[in-house]
PDB file of C-alpha atoms in Angstrom:
ATOM      1  CA  UNK A   1     -16.698  32.523  45.218  1.00 58.00           C
ATOM      2  CA  UNK A   2     -19.116  30.515  43.124  1.00 56.00           C
ATOM      3  CA  UNK A   3     -18.273  27.379  45.114  1.00 60.00           C
ATOM      4  CA  UNK A   4     -18.914  29.251  48.401  1.00 52.00           C
ATOM      5  CA  UNK A   5     -22.335  30.364  47.186  1.00 52.00           C
ATOM      6  CA  UNK A   6     -23.195  26.776  46.288  1.00 53.00           C
ATOM      7  CA  UNK A   7     -22.197  25.585  49.768  1.00 52.00           C
ATOM      8  CA  UNK A   8     -24.276  28.345  51.386  1.00 54.00           C
ATOM      9  CA  UNK A   9     -27.314  27.460  49.294  1.00 53.00           C
ATOM     10  CA  UNK A  10     -26.956  23.794  50.185  1.00 53.00           C
ATOM     11  CA  UNK A  11     -26.680  24.644  53.872  1.00 55.00           C
ATOM     12  CA  UNK A  12     -29.806  26.820  53.737  1.00 62.00           C
ATOM     13  CA  UNK A  13     -31.693  24.047  51.960  1.00 53.00           C
ATOM     14  CA  UNK A  14     -30.646  21.550  54.633  1.00 57.00           C
ATOM     15  CA  UNK A  15     -31.814  23.884  57.428  1.00 52.00           C
ATOM     16  CA  UNK A  16     -35.155  24.356  55.689  1.00 55.00           C
ATOM     17  CA  UNK A  17     -35.661  20.601  55.344  1.00 48.00           C
ATOM     18  CA  UNK A  18     -34.807  20.028  59.008  1.00 52.00           C
ATOM     19  CA  UNK A  19     -37.182  22.755  60.169  1.00 55.00           C
ATOM     20  CA  UNK A  20     -39.972  21.352  58.020  1.00 51.00           C
ATOM     21  CA  UNK A  21     -39.372  17.854  59.373  1.00 49.00           C
ATOM     22  CA  UNK A  22     -39.450  19.114  62.954  1.00 49.00           C
ATOM     23  CA  UNK A  23     -42.700  20.973  62.386  1.00 49.00           C
ATOM     24  CA  UNK A  24     -44.389  18.086  60.608  1.00 47.00           C
ATOM     25  CA  UNK A  25     -43.299  15.675  63.352  1.00 46.00           C
ATOM     26  CA  UNK A  26     -44.595  17.819  66.216  1.00 50.00           C
ATOM     27  CA  UNK A  27     -47.334  16.296  68.305  1.00 58.00           C
ATOM     28  CA  UNK A  28     -50.835  17.470  67.567  1.00 67.00           C
ATOM     29  CA  UNK A  29     -52.496  19.392  70.408  1.00 85.00           C
ATOM     30  CA  UNK A  30     -55.001  17.672  72.658  1.00 91.00           C
ATOM     31  CA  UNK A  31     -58.724  18.369  72.415  1.00 92.00           C
ATOM     32  CA  UNK A  32     -60.551  20.209  75.199  1.00 92.00           C
ATOM     33  CA  UNK A  33     -64.344  20.249  75.541  1.00 92.00           C
ATOM     34  CA  UNK A  34     -67.093  20.249  78.165  1.00 91.00           C
ATOM     35  CA  UNK A  35     -70.092  18.026  78.610  1.00 91.00           C
ATOM     36  CA  UNK A  36     -72.495  16.339  81.027  1.00 91.00           C
ATOM     37  CA  UNK A  37     -71.877  12.933  82.590  1.00 91.00           C
ATOM     38  CA  UNK A  38     -74.468  10.389  81.434  1.00 88.00           C
ATOM     39  CA  UNK A  39     -72.967   7.195  82.877  1.00 85.00           C
ATOM     40  CA  UNK A  40     -70.076   6.297  85.186  1.00 87.00           C
ATOM     41  CA  UNK A  41     -67.958   3.173  84.607  1.00 82.00           C
ATOM     42  CA  UNK A  42     -65.253   1.509  86.686  1.00 77.00           C
ATOM     43  CA  UNK A  43     -62.569   2.914  84.395  1.00 84.00           C
ATOM     44  CA  UNK A  44     -64.217   5.892  82.755  1.00 90.00           C
ATOM     45  CA  UNK A  45     -67.491   7.599  81.947  1.00 92.00           C
ATOM     46  CA  UNK A  46     -69.896   8.548  79.151  1.00 91.00           C
ATOM     47  CA  UNK A  47     -70.161  12.253  78.347  1.00 93.00           C
ATOM     48  CA  UNK A  48     -72.780  14.155  76.378  1.00 90.00           C
ATOM     49  CA  UNK A  49     -71.410  17.192  74.529  1.00 91.00           C
ATOM     50  CA  UNK A  50     -72.384  19.713  71.853  1.00 90.00           C
ATOM     51  CA  UNK A  51     -68.829  20.924  71.249  1.00 89.00           C
ATOM     52  CA  UNK A  52     -67.526  18.202  68.914  1.00 89.00           C
ATOM     53  CA  UNK A  53     -68.278  17.835  65.217  1.00 85.00           C
ATOM     54  CA  UNK A  54     -69.875  14.568  64.159  1.00 84.00           C
ATOM     55  CA  UNK A  55     -70.836  13.157  67.551  1.00 88.00           C
ATOM     56  CA  UNK A  56     -72.882  14.029  70.615  1.00 89.00           C
ATOM     57  CA  UNK A  57     -71.549  11.365  72.989  1.00 91.00           C
ATOM     58  CA  UNK A  58     -68.008  10.352  73.977  1.00 93.00           C
ATOM     59  CA  UNK A  59     -66.999   7.275  75.948  1.00 92.00           C
ATOM     60  CA  UNK A  60     -63.938   8.365  77.919  1.00 94.00           C
ATOM     61  CA  UNK A  61     -61.230   6.266  79.538  1.00 94.00           C
ATOM     62  CA  UNK A  62     -58.216   7.431  81.528  1.00 94.00           C
ATOM     63  CA  UNK A  63     -54.647   7.786  80.308  1.00 94.00           C
ATOM     64  CA  UNK A  64     -52.157   5.763  82.388  1.00 91.00           C
ATOM     65  CA  UNK A  65     -50.259   8.894  83.397  1.00 91.00           C
ATOM     66  CA  UNK A  66     -53.316  10.899  84.440  1.00 93.00           C
ATOM     67  CA  UNK A  67     -53.547  11.970  88.087  1.00 89.00           C
ATOM     68  CA  UNK A  68     -56.475  10.536  90.094  1.00 89.00           C
ATOM     69  CA  UNK A  69     -59.615  12.644  90.134  1.00 89.00           C
ATOM     70  CA  UNK A  70     -59.945  14.863  93.196  1.00 86.00           C
ATOM     71  CA  UNK A  71     -63.727  14.440  93.221  1.00 86.00           C
ATOM     72  CA  UNK A  72     -66.195  11.574  92.890  1.00 86.00           C
ATOM     73  CA  UNK A  73     -67.833  11.202  89.499  1.00 88.00           C
ATOM     74  CA  UNK A  74     -71.611  11.580  89.492  1.00 88.00           C
ATOM     75  CA  UNK A  75     -74.205  11.403  86.749  1.00 86.00           C
ATOM     76  CA  UNK A  76     -75.310  14.942  85.902  1.00 86.00           C
ATOM     77  CA  UNK A  77     -72.004  16.690  86.614  1.00 88.00           C
ATOM     78  CA  UNK A  78     -70.557  19.089  84.026  1.00 90.00           C
ATOM     79  CA  UNK A  79     -66.903  18.362  83.254  1.00 92.00           C
ATOM     80  CA  UNK A  80     -64.151  19.945  81.204  1.00 92.00           C
ATOM     81  CA  UNK A  81     -62.177  17.129  79.610  1.00 94.00           C
ATOM     82  CA  UNK A  82     -58.801  17.177  77.873  1.00 95.00           C
ATOM     83  CA  UNK A  83     -58.375  14.130  75.621  1.00 95.00           C
ATOM     84  CA  UNK A  84     -55.770  12.831  73.217  1.00 95.00           C
ATOM     85  CA  UNK A  85     -56.515  13.820  69.631  1.00 90.00           C
ATOM     86  CA  UNK A  86     -56.510  10.210  68.458  1.00 90.00           C
ATOM     87  CA  UNK A  87     -60.137   9.143  68.998  1.00 89.00           C
ATOM     88  CA  UNK A  88     -61.473   5.682  68.099  1.00 87.00           C
ATOM     89  CA  UNK A  89     -64.339   5.792  65.638  1.00 83.00           C
ATOM     90  CA  UNK A  90     -67.487   4.129  66.974  1.00 81.00           C
ATOM     91  CA  UNK A  91     -70.712   5.257  68.555  1.00 80.00           C
ATOM     92  CA  UNK A  92     -70.201   6.701  70.984  1.00 84.00           C
ATOM     93  CA  UNK A  93     -66.735   7.871  69.997  1.00 88.00           C
ATOM     94  CA  UNK A  94     -63.997   6.544  72.316  1.00 92.00           C
ATOM     95  CA  UNK A  95     -61.370   8.917  73.727  1.00 95.00           C
ATOM     96  CA  UNK A  96     -58.558   8.887  76.284  1.00 96.00           C
ATOM     97  CA  UNK A  97     -58.540  11.634  78.925  1.00 95.00           C
ATOM     98  CA  UNK A  98     -55.320  13.194  80.198  1.00 95.00           C
ATOM     99  CA  UNK A  99     -57.111  15.744  82.408  1.00 94.00           C
ATOM    100  CA  UNK A 100     -60.625  16.037  83.849  1.00 94.00           C
ATOM    101  CA  UNK A 101     -61.896  19.114  85.689  1.00 91.00           C
ATOM    102  CA  UNK A 102     -65.207  19.508  87.506  1.00 90.00           C
ATOM    103  CA  UNK A 103     -67.053  22.562  86.140  1.00 86.00           C
ATOM    104  CA  UNK A 104     -70.420  22.153  87.852  1.00 81.00           C
ATOM    105  CA  UNK A 105     -71.491  19.602  90.435  1.00 75.00           C
ATOM    106  CA  UNK A 106     -74.871  17.908  90.623  1.00 66.00           C
ATOM    107  CA  UNK A 107     -77.543  20.242  91.927  1.00 55.00           C
ATOM    108  CA  UNK A 108     -79.612  18.724  94.723  1.00 46.00           C
ATOM    109  CA  UNK A 109     -83.331  19.234  94.232  1.00 42.00           C
ATOM    110  CA  UNK A 110     -85.041  20.987  97.155  1.00 44.00           C
ATOM    111  CA  UNK A 111     -87.462  18.920  99.238  1.00 42.00           C
ATOM    112  CA  UNK A 112     -91.147  19.573  98.600  1.00 42.00           C
ATOM    113  CA  UNK A 113     -93.797  19.917 101.271  1.00 39.00           C
ATOM    114  CA  UNK A 114     -94.351  16.674 103.142  1.00 36.00           C
ATOM    115  CA  UNK A 115     -91.018  15.160 102.068  1.00 37.00           C
ATOM    116  CA  UNK A 116     -88.001  14.626 104.277  1.00 33.00           C
ATOM    117  CA  UNK A 117     -84.755  16.268 103.178  1.00 37.00           C
ATOM    118  CA  UNK A 118     -82.730  13.339 101.857  1.00 37.00           C
ATOM    119  CA  UNK A 119     -79.167  13.809 100.643  1.00 44.00           C
ATOM    120  CA  UNK A 120     -79.583  12.296  97.190  1.00 45.00           C
ATOM    121  CA  UNK A 121     -76.040  13.355  96.292  1.00 43.00           C
ATOM    122  CA  UNK A 122     -74.463  11.031  98.855  1.00 40.00           C
ATOM    123  CA  UNK A 123     -76.514   8.138  97.511  1.00 44.00           C
ATOM    124  CA  UNK A 124     -75.071   8.695  94.051  1.00 52.00           C
ATOM    125  CA  UNK A 125     -71.398   8.774  95.039  1.00 71.00           C
ATOM    126  CA  UNK A 126     -69.411   6.287  92.982  1.00 76.00           C
ATOM    127  CA  UNK A 127     -66.127   5.040  94.524  1.00 85.00           C
ATOM    128  CA  UNK A 128     -63.164   5.645  92.241  1.00 86.00           C
ATOM    129  CA  UNK A 129     -61.006   2.641  91.361  1.00 87.00           C
ATOM    130  CA  UNK A 130     -57.300   3.572  91.249  1.00 90.00           C
ATOM    131  CA  UNK A 131     -53.979   1.751  91.004  1.00 92.00           C
ATOM    132  CA  UNK A 132     -51.545   1.255  93.905  1.00 94.00           C
ATOM    133  CA  UNK A 133     -49.211   3.726  92.194  1.00 94.00           C
ATOM    134  CA  UNK A 134     -51.923   6.369  92.072  1.00 92.00           C
ATOM    135  CA  UNK A 135     -52.755   5.711  95.718  1.00 94.00           C
ATOM    136  CA  UNK A 136     -49.096   6.122  96.699  1.00 95.00           C
ATOM    137  CA  UNK A 137     -48.944   9.420  94.837  1.00 93.00           C
ATOM    138  CA  UNK A 138     -52.003  10.676  96.710  1.00 93.00           C
ATOM    139  CA  UNK A 139     -50.473   9.603 100.031  1.00 94.00           C
ATOM    140  CA  UNK A 140     -47.304  11.531  99.243  1.00 94.00           C
ATOM    141  CA  UNK A 141     -48.851  14.656  97.732  1.00 91.00           C
ATOM    142  CA  UNK A 142     -52.253  15.250  99.358  1.00 90.00           C
ATOM    143  CA  UNK A 143     -52.980  16.347 102.907  1.00 89.00           C
ATOM    144  CA  UNK A 144     -55.662  14.799 105.082  1.00 93.00           C
ATOM    145  CA  UNK A 145     -55.647  11.455 103.274  1.00 96.00           C
ATOM    146  CA  UNK A 146     -57.065   8.527 105.264  1.00 97.00           C
ATOM    147  CA  UNK A 147     -55.596   5.097 104.480  1.00 98.00           C
ATOM    148  CA  UNK A 148     -58.214   2.525 105.419  1.00 98.00           C
ATOM    149  CA  UNK A 149     -57.347  -1.158 105.913  1.00 98.00           C
ATOM    150  CA  UNK A 150     -60.526  -3.260 105.926  1.00 98.00           C
ATOM    151  CA  UNK A 151     -58.901  -6.633 106.635  1.00 98.00           C
ATOM    152  CA  UNK A 152     -58.998  -8.475 109.950  1.00 97.00           C
ATOM    153  CA  UNK A 153     -56.855  -7.469 112.920  1.00 96.00           C
ATOM    154  CA  UNK A 154     -54.712 -10.579 112.458  1.00 97.00           C
ATOM    155  CA  UNK A 155     -53.992  -9.641 108.855  1.00 97.00           C
ATOM    156  CA  UNK A 156     -53.297  -6.047 109.863  1.00 98.00           C
ATOM    157  CA  UNK A 157     -50.835  -7.081 112.575  1.00 96.00           C
ATOM    158  CA  UNK A 158     -48.975  -9.319 110.098  1.00 96.00           C
ATOM    159  CA  UNK A 159     -48.173  -6.295 107.929  1.00 97.00           C
ATOM    160  CA  UNK A 160     -49.912  -3.161 106.692  1.00 98.00           C
ATOM    161  CA  UNK A 161     -49.291   0.127 104.917  1.00 98.00           C
ATOM    162  CA  UNK A 162     -47.699   2.721 107.158  1.00 96.00           C
ATOM    163  CA  UNK A 163     -50.256   5.116 108.630  1.00 96.00           C
ATOM    164  CA  UNK A 164     -53.245   2.891 107.820  1.00 98.00           C
ATOM    165  CA  UNK A 165     -56.334   2.850 110.042  1.00 97.00           C
ATOM    166  CA  UNK A 166     -57.834  -0.568 110.757  1.00 98.00           C
ATOM    167  CA  UNK A 167     -61.582  -0.922 110.217  1.00 98.00           C
ATOM    168  CA  UNK A 168     -62.584  -4.493 109.279  1.00 97.00           C
ATOM    169  CA  UNK A 169     -65.109  -4.643 106.467  1.00 96.00           C
ATOM    170  CA  UNK A 170     -67.643  -6.321 108.758  1.00 95.00           C
ATOM    171  CA  UNK A 171     -67.582  -3.255 111.029  1.00 96.00           C
ATOM    172  CA  UNK A 172     -67.625  -0.455 108.445  1.00 96.00           C
ATOM    173  CA  UNK A 173     -71.364   0.198 108.628  1.00 94.00           C
ATOM    174  CA  UNK A 174     -71.378   0.385 112.439  1.00 95.00           C
ATOM    175  CA  UNK A 175     -68.078   2.134 113.224  1.00 96.00           C
ATOM    176  CA  UNK A 176     -67.311   4.382 110.248  1.00 96.00           C
ATOM    177  CA  UNK A 177     -68.891   7.441 111.881  1.00 95.00           C
ATOM    178  CA  UNK A 178     -66.715   6.950 114.959  1.00 95.00           C
ATOM    179  CA  UNK A 179     -63.379   6.518 113.130  1.00 95.00           C
ATOM    180  CA  UNK A 180     -63.982   8.561 109.954  1.00 96.00           C
ATOM    181  CA  UNK A 181     -65.464  11.837 111.140  1.00 94.00           C
ATOM    182  CA  UNK A 182     -64.719  13.945 108.045  1.00 95.00           C
ATOM    183  CA  UNK A 183     -66.992  12.720 105.260  1.00 92.00           C
ATOM    184  CA  UNK A 184     -65.238  14.903 102.682  1.00 90.00           C
ATOM    185  CA  UNK A 185     -61.700  13.677 103.390  1.00 93.00           C
ATOM    186  CA  UNK A 186     -60.076  11.500 100.705  1.00 94.00           C
ATOM    187  CA  UNK A 187     -60.266   7.860 101.839  1.00 96.00           C
ATOM    188  CA  UNK A 188     -57.947   5.283 100.257  1.00 97.00           C
ATOM    189  CA  UNK A 189     -59.246   1.752 100.872  1.00 98.00           C
ATOM    190  CA  UNK A 190     -57.460  -1.570 100.539  1.00 98.00           C
ATOM    191  CA  UNK A 191     -57.831  -5.175 101.701  1.00 97.00           C
ATOM    192  CA  UNK A 192     -55.930  -8.315 100.686  1.00 96.00           C
ATOM    193  CA  UNK A 193     -57.078  -8.963  97.117  1.00 94.00           C
ATOM    194  CA  UNK A 194     -59.673  -6.255  96.363  1.00 92.00           C
ATOM    195  CA  UNK A 195     -63.016  -7.906  97.106  1.00 92.00           C
ATOM    196  CA  UNK A 196     -63.539  -6.544 100.626  1.00 95.00           C
ATOM    197  CA  UNK A 197     -62.254  -3.082  99.706  1.00 95.00           C
ATOM    198  CA  UNK A 198     -64.856  -2.833  96.922  1.00 91.00           C
ATOM    199  CA  UNK A 199     -67.657  -3.788  99.318  1.00 92.00           C
ATOM    200  CA  UNK A 200     -66.408  -1.377 101.991  1.00 95.00           C
ATOM    201  CA  UNK A 201     -66.172   1.437  99.437  1.00 93.00           C
ATOM    202  CA  UNK A 202     -69.807   0.959  98.454  1.00 90.00           C
ATOM    203  CA  UNK A 203     -70.836   0.927 102.110  1.00 93.00           C
ATOM    204  CA  UNK A 204     -69.022   4.213 102.760  1.00 94.00           C
ATOM    205  CA  UNK A 205     -70.663   5.753  99.690  1.00 89.00           C
ATOM    206  CA  UNK A 206     -74.046   4.808 101.104  1.00 88.00           C
ATOM    207  CA  UNK A 207     -73.108   6.451 104.399  1.00 92.00           C
ATOM    208  CA  UNK A 208     -72.436   9.772 102.687  1.00 90.00           C
ATOM    209  CA  UNK A 209     -68.650   9.808 102.310  1.00 92.00           C
ATOM    210  CA  UNK A 210     -67.794  11.797  99.208  1.00 89.00           C
ATOM    211  CA  UNK A 211     -64.168  11.018  98.239  1.00 91.00           C
ATOM    212  CA  UNK A 212     -63.649   7.265  98.189  1.00 92.00           C
ATOM    213  CA  UNK A 213     -60.737   5.627  96.361  1.00 93.00           C
ATOM    214  CA  UNK A 214     -60.385   1.841  96.165  1.00 94.00           C
ATOM    215  CA  UNK A 215     -56.866   0.666  95.271  1.00 95.00           C
ATOM    216  CA  UNK A 216     -57.513  -3.040  95.679  1.00 93.00           C
ATOM    217  CA  UNK A 217     -55.401  -5.555  97.557  1.00 96.00           C
ATOM    218  CA  UNK A 218     -52.176  -5.357  99.497  1.00 97.00           C
ATOM    219  CA  UNK A 219     -50.926  -8.328  97.478  1.00 96.00           C
ATOM    220  CA  UNK A 220     -50.484  -5.853  94.590  1.00 95.00           C
ATOM    221  CA  UNK A 221     -48.844  -3.139  96.740  1.00 97.00           C
ATOM    222  CA  UNK A 222     -45.294  -2.726  95.339  1.00 96.00           C
ATOM    223  CA  UNK A 223     -44.026  -0.630  98.253  1.00 97.00           C
ATOM    224  CA  UNK A 224     -42.933  -1.482 101.774  1.00 95.00           C
ATOM    225  CA  UNK A 225     -45.281  -2.434 104.602  1.00 96.00           C
ATOM    226  CA  UNK A 226     -44.803  -2.209 108.362  1.00 96.00           C
ATOM    227  CA  UNK A 227     -45.652  -4.116 111.515  1.00 91.00           C
ATOM    228  CA  UNK A 228     -46.658  -1.968 114.452  1.00 73.00           C
TER     229      UNK A 228
END
């Protein structure tokens, strides 16, 4: 009987140790806070916030597994950001976002007497740079996505992404309104190496298109292409 009690006590001790180890090894929860966008970068943004102890600004980059934003980042927007708990100490503090949600968009100031009503919001649209993998995910999961090939017709005929619309970069300014009627539709742009797609994305932003995603060149596209 005494030996049985000893075995039971040892078993209970082992269970306690295992439970403690599991709890201590659990991942710490992410941090969620809101703030206002001060600057927009190619791969992130600077946020002003009053919800964190010890800092008022956070430089935020994107986690590799984060889904592409479903809106265009603009200075002045209010965002709710979920970041990994491990922040890098600096000023501003550096953090990695796993989720970003738009809380309040930029408010357009009303025109005063004697001024024309200019859409300042469209002027401030910043094209979002994404990876080919993120672009493929948007193609598969989102409706109404426009895939825009801004290479030449000869390049397009030699091979392109299935479903792509051809609009050479030299014709974007003149023909975008004819081919891309919905200015709020998500537009995924590519060229051969990424230079022309970046220029075309900026042109579309200046024309008032609001959801512009540049995924670079077809040379980096890891999926199949077609000839039509």
